[in-house]
Structure formats: structure tokens, C-alpha cells
CSV table of C-alpha atoms and ligand atoms in Angstrom, one decimal:
chain,number,residue,atom,x,y,z
A,1,UNK,CA,33.0,-36.5,24.5
A,2,UNK,CA,34.6,-40.0,24.4
A,3,UNK,CA,31.1,-41.1,25.5
A,4,UNK,CA,29.6,-39.9,22.2
A,5,UNK,CA,32.4,-41.6,20.2
A,6,UNK,CA,31.9,-44.9,22.1
A,7,UNK,CA,28.2,-44.7,21.7
A,8,UNK,CA,28.6,-44.2,17.9
A,9,UNK,CA,31.0,-47.2,17.8
A,10,UNK,CA,28.4,-49.3,19.7
A,11,UNK,CA,25.7,-48.2,17.3
A,12,UNK,CA,27.7,-49.4,14.3
A,13,UNK,CA,28.4,-52.8,16.0
A,14,UNK,CA,24.8,-53.3,17.1
A,15,UNK,CA,23.1,-52.1,13.9
A,16,UNK,CA,24.9,-54.9,12.0
A,17,UNK,CA,23.1,-57.5,14.2
A,18,UNK,CA,19.9,-58.9,12.8
A,19,UNK,CA,18.3,-59.0,16.3
A,20,UNK,CA,18.0,-55.2,16.1
A,21,UNK,CA,16.1,-55.2,12.9
A,22,UNK,CA,12.3,-55.4,13.0
A,23,UNK,CA,11.6,-59.0,12.4
A,24,UNK,CA,8.0,-59.2,11.6
A,25,UNK,CA,7.2,-59.8,7.9
A,26,UNK,CA,8.2,-56.5,6.4
A,27,UNK,CA,5.1,-54.3,6.0
A,28,UNK,CA,6.6,-53.4,2.6
A,29,UNK,CA,5.7,-56.9,1.5
A,30,UNK,CA,2.0,-56.1,2.0
A,31,UNK,CA,2.2,-53.5,-0.7
A,32,UNK,CA,1.8,-55.5,-3.9
A,33,UNK,CA,1.7,-53.9,-7.3
A,34,UNK,CA,-0.7,-55.2,-9.9
A,35,UNK,CA,1.4,-57.3,-12.2
A,36,UNK,CA,1.5,-56.0,-15.7
A,37,UNK,CA,1.9,-59.0,-18.0
A,38,UNK,CA,2.1,-56.6,-21.0
A,39,UNK,CA,4.7,-54.0,-20.0
A,40,UNK,CA,5.0,-52.4,-23.5
A,41,UNK,CA,8.4,-50.9,-22.5
A,42,UNK,CA,12.0,-52.0,-22.9
A,43,UNK,CA,13.9,-52.3,-19.6
A,44,UNK,CA,16.8,-50.3,-21.0
A,45,UNK,CA,14.4,-47.4,-21.9
A,46,UNK,CA,13.1,-47.0,-18.4
A,47,UNK,CA,14.0,-43.6,-16.9
A,48,UNK,CA,14.8,-43.6,-13.2
A,49,UNK,CA,16.4,-40.1,-13.2
A,50,UNK,CA,15.0,-37.9,-10.6
A,51,UNK,CA,15.3,-34.5,-8.9
A,52,UNK,CA,16.2,-33.8,-5.3
A,53,UNK,CA,16.6,-30.3,-3.8
A,54,UNK,CA,16.4,-28.9,-7.4
A,55,UNK,CA,19.3,-31.1,-8.6
A,56,UNK,CA,19.2,-33.9,-10.9
A,57,UNK,CA,20.1,-37.4,-9.4
A,58,UNK,CA,20.5,-40.7,-11.2
A,59,UNK,CA,17.8,-42.5,-9.2
A,60,UNK,CA,15.5,-41.6,-6.3
A,61,UNK,CA,17.8,-43.4,-3.9
A,62,UNK,CA,19.7,-41.8,-1.0
A,63,UNK,CA,22.3,-43.2,1.3
A,64,UNK,CA,20.7,-42.7,4.8
A,65,UNK,CA,22.3,-41.0,7.8
A,66,UNK,CA,24.7,-43.1,9.7
A,67,UNK,CA,27.9,-41.4,10.9
A,68,UNK,CA,29.4,-38.0,11.2
A,69,UNK,CA,32.8,-39.3,10.6
A,70,UNK,CA,34.5,-39.9,13.9
A,71,UNK,CA,37.0,-42.9,14.1
A,72,UNK,CA,35.7,-45.8,12.1
A,73,UNK,CA,33.0,-43.4,10.7
A,74,UNK,CA,35.7,-41.7,8.7
A,75,UNK,CA,36.4,-44.7,6.5
A,76,UNK,CA,32.7,-45.6,6.3
A,77,UNK,CA,31.9,-42.0,5.1
A,78,UNK,CA,34.8,-42.1,2.6
A,79,UNK,CA,33.4,-45.3,1.0
A,80,UNK,CA,29.9,-43.9,1.0
A,81,UNK,CA,30.9,-40.5,-0.4
A,82,UNK,CA,33.0,-41.9,-3.2
A,83,UNK,CA,30.2,-44.3,-4.2
A,84,UNK,CA,27.6,-41.5,-4.0
A,85,UNK,CA,29.8,-39.3,-6.3
A,86,UNK,CA,30.4,-42.2,-8.7
A,87,UNK,CA,26.7,-43.2,-8.9
A,88,UNK,CA,25.1,-39.7,-8.8
A,89,UNK,CA,23.0,-40.2,-5.8
A,90,UNK,CA,22.7,-38.1,-2.6
A,91,UNK,CA,24.3,-39.0,0.7
A,92,UNK,CA,23.2,-38.1,4.2
A,93,UNK,CA,25.8,-37.8,7.0
A,94,UNK,CA,25.1,-39.0,10.5
A,95,UNK,CA,25.2,-36.7,13.4
A,96,UNK,CA,28.1,-34.3,13.2
A,97,UNK,CA,27.9,-33.4,16.9
A,98,UNK,CA,31.1,-35.2,18.0
A,99,UNK,CA,33.2,-33.9,15.2
A,100,UNK,CA,32.0,-30.4,15.7
A,101,UNK,CA,32.4,-30.4,19.5
A,102,UNK,CA,35.9,-31.7,19.1
A,103,UNK,CA,36.7,-29.4,16.2
A,104,UNK,CA,37.7,-32.4,14.1
A,105,UNK,CA,38.2,-31.8,10.4
A,106,UNK,CA,35.4,-33.2,8.4
A,107,UNK,CA,36.8,-34.4,5.1
A,108,UNK,CA,33.9,-36.1,3.5
A,109,UNK,CA,33.2,-33.4,1.0
A,110,UNK,CA,36.5,-34.0,-0.7
A,111,UNK,CA,35.4,-37.5,-1.7
A,112,UNK,CA,32.1,-36.3,-3.1
A,113,UNK,CA,32.8,-32.9,-4.6
A,114,UNK,CA,29.6,-32.7,-6.7
A,115,UNK,CA,27.2,-35.1,-4.9
A,116,UNK,CA,24.3,-33.8,-2.9
A,117,UNK,CA,25.6,-34.0,0.7
A,118,UNK,CA,23.3,-33.5,3.7
A,119,UNK,CA,24.6,-32.5,7.1
A,120,UNK,CA,23.1,-33.8,10.3
A,121,UNK,CA,22.5,-32.6,13.9
A,122,UNK,CA,20.1,-33.7,16.6
A,123,UNK,CA,17.1,-31.5,17.4
A,124,UNK,CA,18.0,-31.4,21.1
A,125,UNK,CA,21.5,-30.1,20.1
A,126,UNK,CA,19.8,-27.4,18.1
A,127,UNK,CA,17.5,-26.6,21.0
A,128,UNK,CA,20.6,-26.3,23.3
A,129,UNK,CA,23.2,-24.8,21.0
A,130,UNK,CA,21.2,-22.8,18.6
A,131,UNK,CA,21.5,-21.7,15.0
A,132,UNK,CA,25.2,-21.0,15.1
A,133,UNK,CA,25.8,-24.8,15.7
A,134,UNK,CA,23.5,-25.7,12.8
A,135,UNK,CA,25.4,-23.3,10.5
A,136,UNK,CA,28.7,-24.7,11.6
A,137,UNK,CA,27.5,-28.2,10.7
A,138,UNK,CA,26.6,-27.0,7.2
A,139,UNK,CA,29.8,-25.1,6.6
A,140,UNK,CA,32.0,-27.9,7.8
A,141,UNK,CA,31.1,-30.1,4.9
A,142,UNK,CA,29.6,-27.5,2.4
A,143,UNK,CA,26.3,-29.3,2.9
A,144,UNK,CA,23.5,-28.8,0.4
A,145,UNK,CA,20.9,-29.2,3.1
A,146,UNK,CA,20.8,-29.9,6.9
A,147,UNK,CA,19.0,-32.8,8.4
A,148,UNK,CA,17.7,-32.3,11.9
A,149,UNK,CA,16.9,-35.7,13.5
A,150,UNK,CA,14.1,-36.0,16.0
A,151,UNK,CA,14.4,-39.2,18.1
A,152,UNK,CA,12.4,-38.9,21.4
A,153,UNK,CA,12.0,-42.7,21.7
A,154,UNK,CA,15.7,-43.3,21.2
A,155,UNK,CA,16.6,-40.6,23.7
A,156,UNK,CA,14.2,-42.1,26.3
A,157,UNK,CA,15.7,-45.6,26.1
A,158,UNK,CA,19.3,-44.3,25.9
A,159,UNK,CA,21.0,-44.1,29.2
A,160,UNK,CA,21.4,-40.4,29.9
A,161,UNK,CA,19.5,-39.4,26.8
A,162,UNK,CA,17.9,-36.0,26.3
A,163,UNK,CA,14.5,-35.9,28.0
A,164,UNK,CA,13.7,-32.2,27.8
A,165,UNK,CA,12.1,-31.5,24.4
A,166,UNK,CA,10.5,-28.2,25.3
A,167,UNK,CA,11.1,-25.5,22.5
A,168,UNK,CA,12.4,-28.1,20.0
A,169,UNK,CA,9.8,-27.2,17.4
A,170,UNK,CA,10.4,-23.5,17.9
A,171,UNK,CA,14.2,-24.0,17.4
A,172,UNK,CA,13.5,-26.0,14.2
A,173,UNK,CA,11.3,-23.2,12.8
A,174,UNK,CA,13.9,-20.7,13.6
A,175,UNK,CA,16.7,-22.7,12.0
A,176,UNK,CA,14.7,-23.4,8.9
A,177,UNK,CA,14.0,-19.7,8.6
A,178,UNK,CA,17.6,-18.5,9.0
A,179,UNK,CA,19.9,-21.3,7.8
A,180,UNK,CA,21.7,-20.8,4.5
A,181,UNK,CA,20.4,-24.1,3.1
A,182,UNK,CA,17.1,-26.0,3.3
A,183,UNK,CA,16.3,-28.0,6.4
A,184,UNK,CA,15.0,-31.6,6.3
A,185,UNK,CA,13.5,-33.1,9.5
A,186,UNK,CA,13.8,-36.8,10.0
A,187,UNK,CA,13.0,-39.5,12.6
A,188,UNK,CA,15.3,-42.5,13.1
A,189,UNK,CA,12.8,-45.4,12.9
A,190,UNK,CA,9.7,-44.5,14.9
A,191,UNK,CA,8.2,-42.3,12.1
A,192,UNK,CA,6.9,-38.8,11.7
A,193,UNK,CA,3.2,-39.0,11.7
A,194,UNK,CA,0.6,-36.8,10.0
A,195,UNK,CA,0.0,-34.5,12.9
A,196,UNK,CA,3.7,-33.9,13.5
A,197,UNK,CA,4.2,-33.4,9.8
A,198,UNK,CA,1.5,-30.7,9.8
A,199,UNK,CA,3.2,-28.9,12.6
A,200,UNK,CA,6.5,-29.0,10.8
A,201,UNK,CA,5.0,-27.9,7.5
A,202,UNK,CA,3.1,-25.0,9.2
A,203,UNK,CA,6.5,-23.6,10.3
A,204,UNK,CA,7.9,-23.7,6.8
A,205,UNK,CA,9.5,-27.1,6.6
A,206,UNK,CA,9.4,-28.3,3.0
A,207,UNK,CA,11.1,-31.7,3.4
A,208,UNK,CA,10.6,-34.6,5.9
A,209,UNK,CA,12.2,-38.0,6.0
A,210,UNK,CA,9.5,-40.2,7.6
A,211,UNK,CA,12.0,-42.9,8.9
A,212,UNK,CA,9.2,-45.1,10.1
A,213,UNK,CA,9.1,-48.4,11.9
A,214,UNK,CA,10.1,-51.6,10.0
A,215,UNK,CA,13.9,-51.5,9.8
A,216,UNK,CA,16.6,-50.7,12.3
A,217,UNK,CA,15.1,-50.6,15.7
A,218,UNK,CA,16.8,-47.9,17.8
A,219,UNK,CA,14.8,-48.7,21.0
A,220,UNK,CA,16.2,-52.2,20.8
A,221,UNK,CA,19.8,-51.0,20.2
A,222,UNK,CA,19.7,-48.5,23.1
A,223,UNK,CA,18.1,-51.1,25.3
A,224,UNK,CA,21.1,-53.4,24.6
A,225,UNK,CA,23.4,-50.6,25.7
A,226,UNK,CA,21.5,-49.4,28.8
A,227,UNK,CA,23.0,-50.8,32.0
A,228,UNK,CA,20.3,-49.7,34.4
A,229,UNK,CA,17.9,-52.6,35.2
A,230,UNK,CA,15.0,-50.3,36.1
A,231,UNK,CA,15.3,-48.3,32.9
A,232,UNK,CA,15.3,-51.5,30.8
A,233,UNK,CA,12.1,-52.7,32.5
A,234,UNK,CA,10.4,-49.4,31.8
A,235,UNK,CA,11.5,-49.5,28.2
A,236,UNK,CA,10.3,-53.1,27.5
A,237,UNK,CA,6.7,-52.3,26.3
A,238,UNK,CA,8.1,-49.6,24.0
A,239,UNK,CA,10.4,-51.7,22.0
A,240,UNK,CA,8.0,-51.9,19.1
A,241,UNK,CA,6.7,-48.4,19.5
A,242,UNK,CA,6.3,-46.4,16.3
A,243,UNK,CA,4.5,-46.2,13.0
A,244,UNK,CA,5.2,-48.2,9.9
A,245,UNK,CA,6.8,-46.5,6.9
A,246,UNK,CA,4.3,-47.9,4.4
A,247,UNK,CA,1.3,-46.5,6.4
A,248,UNK,CA,3.0,-43.1,7.1
A,249,UNK,CA,3.8,-42.2,3.5
A,250,UNK,CA,0.2,-42.0,2.2
A,251,UNK,CA,-1.1,-40.7,5.5
A,252,UNK,CA,1.3,-37.8,5.6
A,253,UNK,CA,0.9,-37.1,1.9
A,254,UNK,CA,-2.9,-36.8,2.4
A,255,UNK,CA,-2.7,-34.2,5.1
A,256,UNK,CA,0.3,-32.3,3.6
A,257,UNK,CA,0.1,-32.8,-0.2
A,258,UNK,CA,2.8,-30.2,-0.9
A,259,UNK,CA,5.4,-31.5,1.6
A,260,UNK,CA,8.3,-33.3,0.0
A,261,UNK,CA,8.8,-36.8,1.5
A,262,UNK,CA,11.8,-39.1,1.8
A,263,UNK,CA,10.5,-42.6,2.4
A,264,UNK,CA,12.7,-44.5,4.8
A,265,UNK,CA,12.8,-46.9,7.7
A,266,UNK,CA,13.0,-50.6,6.6
A,267,UNK,CA,13.7,-50.0,2.9
A,268,UNK,CA,15.7,-53.1,2.0
A,269,UNK,CA,15.8,-53.3,-1.8
A,270,UNK,CA,14.9,-51.6,-5.0
A,271,UNK,CA,11.3,-53.0,-5.0
A,272,UNK,CA,10.8,-51.2,-1.6
A,273,UNK,CA,12.2,-48.0,-3.2
A,274,UNK,CA,9.5,-48.4,-5.9
A,275,UNK,CA,6.9,-49.0,-3.2
A,276,UNK,CA,7.9,-45.8,-1.4
A,277,UNK,CA,7.7,-43.8,-4.7
A,278,UNK,CA,4.2,-45.2,-5.4
A,279,UNK,CA,3.1,-44.3,-1.8
A,280,UNK,CA,4.1,-40.7,-2.2
A,281,UNK,CA,7.8,-40.3,-1.6
A,282,UNK,CA,10.0,-38.2,-3.8
A,283,UNK,CA,13.1,-40.1,-2.8
A,284,UNK,CA,13.8,-43.2,-0.7
A,285,UNK,CA,16.6,-43.6,1.8
A,286,UNK,CA,18.3,-46.7,3.2
A,287,UNK,CA,20.7,-46.6,6.1
A,288,UNK,CA,21.5,-50.0,7.6
A,289,UNK,CA,21.7,-51.9,4.3
A,290,UNK,CA,24.7,-49.6,3.3
A,291,UNK,CA,26.6,-50.3,6.6
A,292,UNK,CA,28.3,-53.6,5.8
A,293,UNK,CA,29.3,-52.6,2.2
A,294,UNK,CA,30.6,-49.3,3.6
A,295,UNK,CA,32.8,-51.1,6.1
A,296,UNK,CA,34.2,-53.1,3.1
A,297,UNK,CA,35.0,-50.8,0.2
A,298,UNK,CA,33.8,-48.1,-2.2
A,299,UNK,CA,33.3,-50.8,-4.8
A,300,UNK,CA,31.0,-52.8,-2.4
A,301,UNK,CA,28.8,-49.7,-2.0
A,302,UNK,CA,28.7,-49.1,-5.7
A,303,UNK,CA,27.7,-52.7,-6.2
A,304,UNK,CA,24.9,-52.3,-3.7
A,305,UNK,CA,23.6,-49.1,-5.5
A,306,UNK,CA,23.8,-50.9,-8.8
A,307,UNK,CA,21.6,-53.7,-7.6
A,308,UNK,CA,19.1,-51.3,-6.0
A,309,UNK,CA,18.8,-49.4,-9.3
A,310,UNK,CA,18.3,-52.6,-11.3
A,311,UNK,CA,15.6,-53.8,-8.8
A,312,UNK,CA,13.8,-50.5,-9.2
A,313,UNK,CA,13.9,-50.8,-13.0
A,314,UNK,CA,12.5,-54.4,-12.7
A,315,UNK,CA,9.6,-53.1,-10.5
A,316,UNK,CA,9.0,-50.4,-13.1
A,317,UNK,CA,9.1,-52.9,-16.0
A,318,UNK,CA,6.7,-55.2,-14.3
A,319,UNK,CA,4.3,-52.4,-13.7
A,320,UNK,CA,4.7,-51.0,-17.3
A,321,UNK,CA,6.1,-47.7,-15.9
A,322,UNK,CA,8.5,-46.0,-18.2
A,323,UNK,CA,9.4,-43.2,-15.7
A,324,UNK,CA,8.8,-42.3,-12.1
A,325,UNK,CA,5.7,-40.3,-12.9
A,326,UNK,CA,4.0,-43.4,-14.3
A,327,UNK,CA,5.3,-45.5,-11.4
A,328,UNK,CA,3.4,-43.1,-9.1
A,329,UNK,CA,0.2,-44.1,-10.8
A,330,UNK,CA,0.9,-47.8,-11.1
A,331,UNK,CA,-2.1,-49.8,-9.9
A,332,UNK,CA,-1.8,-51.7,-6.6
A,333,UNK,CA,-3.5,-54.9,-5.7
A,334,UNK,CA,-6.5,-54.1,-3.6
A,335,UNK,CA,-7.1,-57.4,-1.7
B,1,FMN,C1,24.8,-47.3,12.2
B,1,FMN,C2,23.7,-46.3,12.1
B,1,FMN,C3,23.9,-45.0,12.7
B,1,FMN,C4,22.9,-44.0,12.6
B,1,FMN,N1,23.1,-42.8,13.0
B,1,FMN,C5,22.3,-41.8,12.7
B,1,FMN,C6,22.6,-40.4,13.0
B,1,FMN,O1,23.7,-40.1,13.5
B,1,FMN,N2,21.7,-39.4,12.7
B,1,FMN,C7,20.4,-39.8,12.1
B,1,FMN,O2,19.6,-38.9,11.8
B,1,FMN,N3,20.1,-41.1,11.9
B,1,FMN,C8,21.0,-42.0,12.2
B,1,FMN,N4,20.7,-43.4,11.9
B,1,FMN,C9,19.3,-43.7,11.5
B,1,FMN,C10,19.1,-43.9,10.0
B,1,FMN,O3,19.4,-42.7,9.3
B,1,FMN,C11,17.6,-44.3,9.7
B,1,FMN,O4,16.7,-43.3,10.0
B,1,FMN,C12,17.2,-45.6,10.5
B,1,FMN,O5,18.2,-46.5,10.8
B,1,FMN,C13,16.1,-46.3,9.8
B,1,FMN,O6,16.5,-46.7,8.5
B,1,FMN,P1,17.0,-48.2,8.1
B,1,FMN,O7,15.9,-49.1,8.5
B,1,FMN,O8,17.2,-48.1,6.6
B,1,FMN,O9,18.3,-48.4,8.9
B,1,FMN,C14,21.6,-44.3,12.0
B,1,FMN,C15,21.4,-45.6,11.4
B,1,FMN,C16,22.5,-46.6,11.5
B,1,FMN,C17,22.2,-47.9,10.9
């Protein structure tokens, strides 16, 4: 168990380093809106309110999954939860596995009594431990939904990672059918592609978080942690494996038009949030950009959210979009 806690602590340290972020020019920057030199709207009238899981939220922005709350995770989650509550946006927890297996109290709900809070477990834990484990994760924090993360690349590169993925899809279907709250399936940075999305949707999944390539690189982080020379050599060509978020969103939307999408993986500012919405996402999530503010204070997280919201408004102003529905139709540059 201390292994899991040490691993989570390493993840926090390494995720802060820029070398584990995708360095190529962000593919988000290739998505350029047609500039509207006549916006015909006042910035202050722009409506960024949205809905998520049938609840109203103040912006289509979510704090992405990072920690389940062990050790330093506790204070990180407190700052994130207080900010989510104050700003009216949803917050996703990171994996609750360590806390659940240790029977640790999970206090995060008390800091965000009315915010949408999403629980989190790994798909391979679900496959091994079943529905009761998933329900325990939900109950521990009175979660509004449960996120199941699917991360086969990360598990491969991670020393001792889970390499038996048989029956994972079946266990996700079963969980989604029986759990007391909705299930959301997410990747962690390699992306959920159209074929995979179709398989999930056909088993009743209504929400996926694409978590594509372009931001935090988990193969790179696990490579830095792996001590086995041969495993590092094998992993080398896979460091950039994955699909870009900006390509995934329209591709998944096209094959599964009724699936609800969370756009994530490399979202770094409010303009990227606007791009995600334009490309088909209902909501956009950022993980790593919230890590440094969360280590600092609740106020630092609130400041981050305030800037993101203002950047989203600017993008809407400059495309003449008075609400999110009109942003969804805003023209893009074609060349
Ligand atoms: C420090 C850290 C810890 C993370 N832990 C989890 C986790 O426990 N469960 C999960 O589903 N995703 C986890 N993630 C992945 C993120 O939720 C996200 O999918 C991924 O980092 C890509 O988004 P980003 O580029 O905005 O960071 C973690 C991310 C960070 C930065």
C-alpha cells in the first residue's frame, strides 16, 4: 500500500516538471476561430453558464482528476474542493484506491457540500474488485458520478503495472448498469478513440472524457519512475503514443453523436476550453494546470478559475458568441 502512496507522491512531483508535458506546439493552437471584427455583443452579457449531469454549473470547466486524497493529496483536494464550491464548477477526484484500501476517511465532500464531485477508480481495480468497490468509492465522498479511468499505456510503462485487461469492458458495462450514479469513462492522456467510444456507448455509457495527447505525458512520467533498464528500452518508442485531443473530439462526436463528451488532455487556458466546446465537448477539464495553484491555496485555485472563465468570455466575444450554443457554431478558419 505504501507503494501506491509513494507512487502518487512521485506523480505529483513529476507532473509539475515541464519535461513531462507534451512539448510540440500545442495542437490546440492549430484550431483557429474566424475572428469576428464586429462581435455585436457586450462582454458582460456573455453567458457561460452550462449544465453537467443535469445540474447547472457556472462555466463548462472542470477540475480534472489528480488525487484521491492521501497525504499531500488531502490538502490539494481541500484547496480544489473549496474553490470548486466557491466558483460553482465540478471537481473530479483522482484515484480513491489507496484511501479505500486503507479505510482512510475521505473528507473532501465537507469542503464542497454542493459542488458536483466525481469519484475515481481504475478500470483494472474494477475488473479485480467488482461493483462493491465502485459503490464504496461513490459512497465515501457522496459522489455525483463515478469516473473509471482506462490507462493501458500508463500501466505498461509503469513498473509492475496491470497488464491483464481481459474483461475490463464487461466490468465497466456491469458497473454502469448497476451503480447508483452515472459512470464516466476517461483516459489519462492517450485518448479514447472513435472505435473505443462506440464500444463504450453500445454498453450504455453516456459520458466519456477523451483525455487525449497534448498535455501531461504519463508514459514519460512512468518511464522516469521505472528502474528496469530493459523495460525503459521497450517503452522508448511509445513515449509519444496516443491521439490528440483536438482530433478526437470531432471524430468521436461524428460516430457517437449522442455521447456526452468531456474535452481534456492538454487544455491549458480558456481559449482551449472554447476550442473544446466548438469541437463537440459539453465540458472541458484541466488537471495539471490546477496542480501548482492547489499546492498553494484555495485563493490561488479561485484565481486560476477566474482567469480561465475570463479567457473563455474573450474567445466568445471575439467570435461574436453570446452563449455556448452560438460558440458551438462559431466559424473556424479553414486554411
Ligand atoms: C498529478 C496528477 C495525478 C493524476 N492522477 C489521476 C488519477 O488518479 N486518476 C485519473 O483518472 N487521472 C489522473 N490524472 C490524469 C488527469 O486527470 C488527466 O487525464 C491527464 O493528466 C491529462 O490532462 P492534463 O493535460 O490537463 O493534465 C492525473 C493527473 C495529474 C497531473
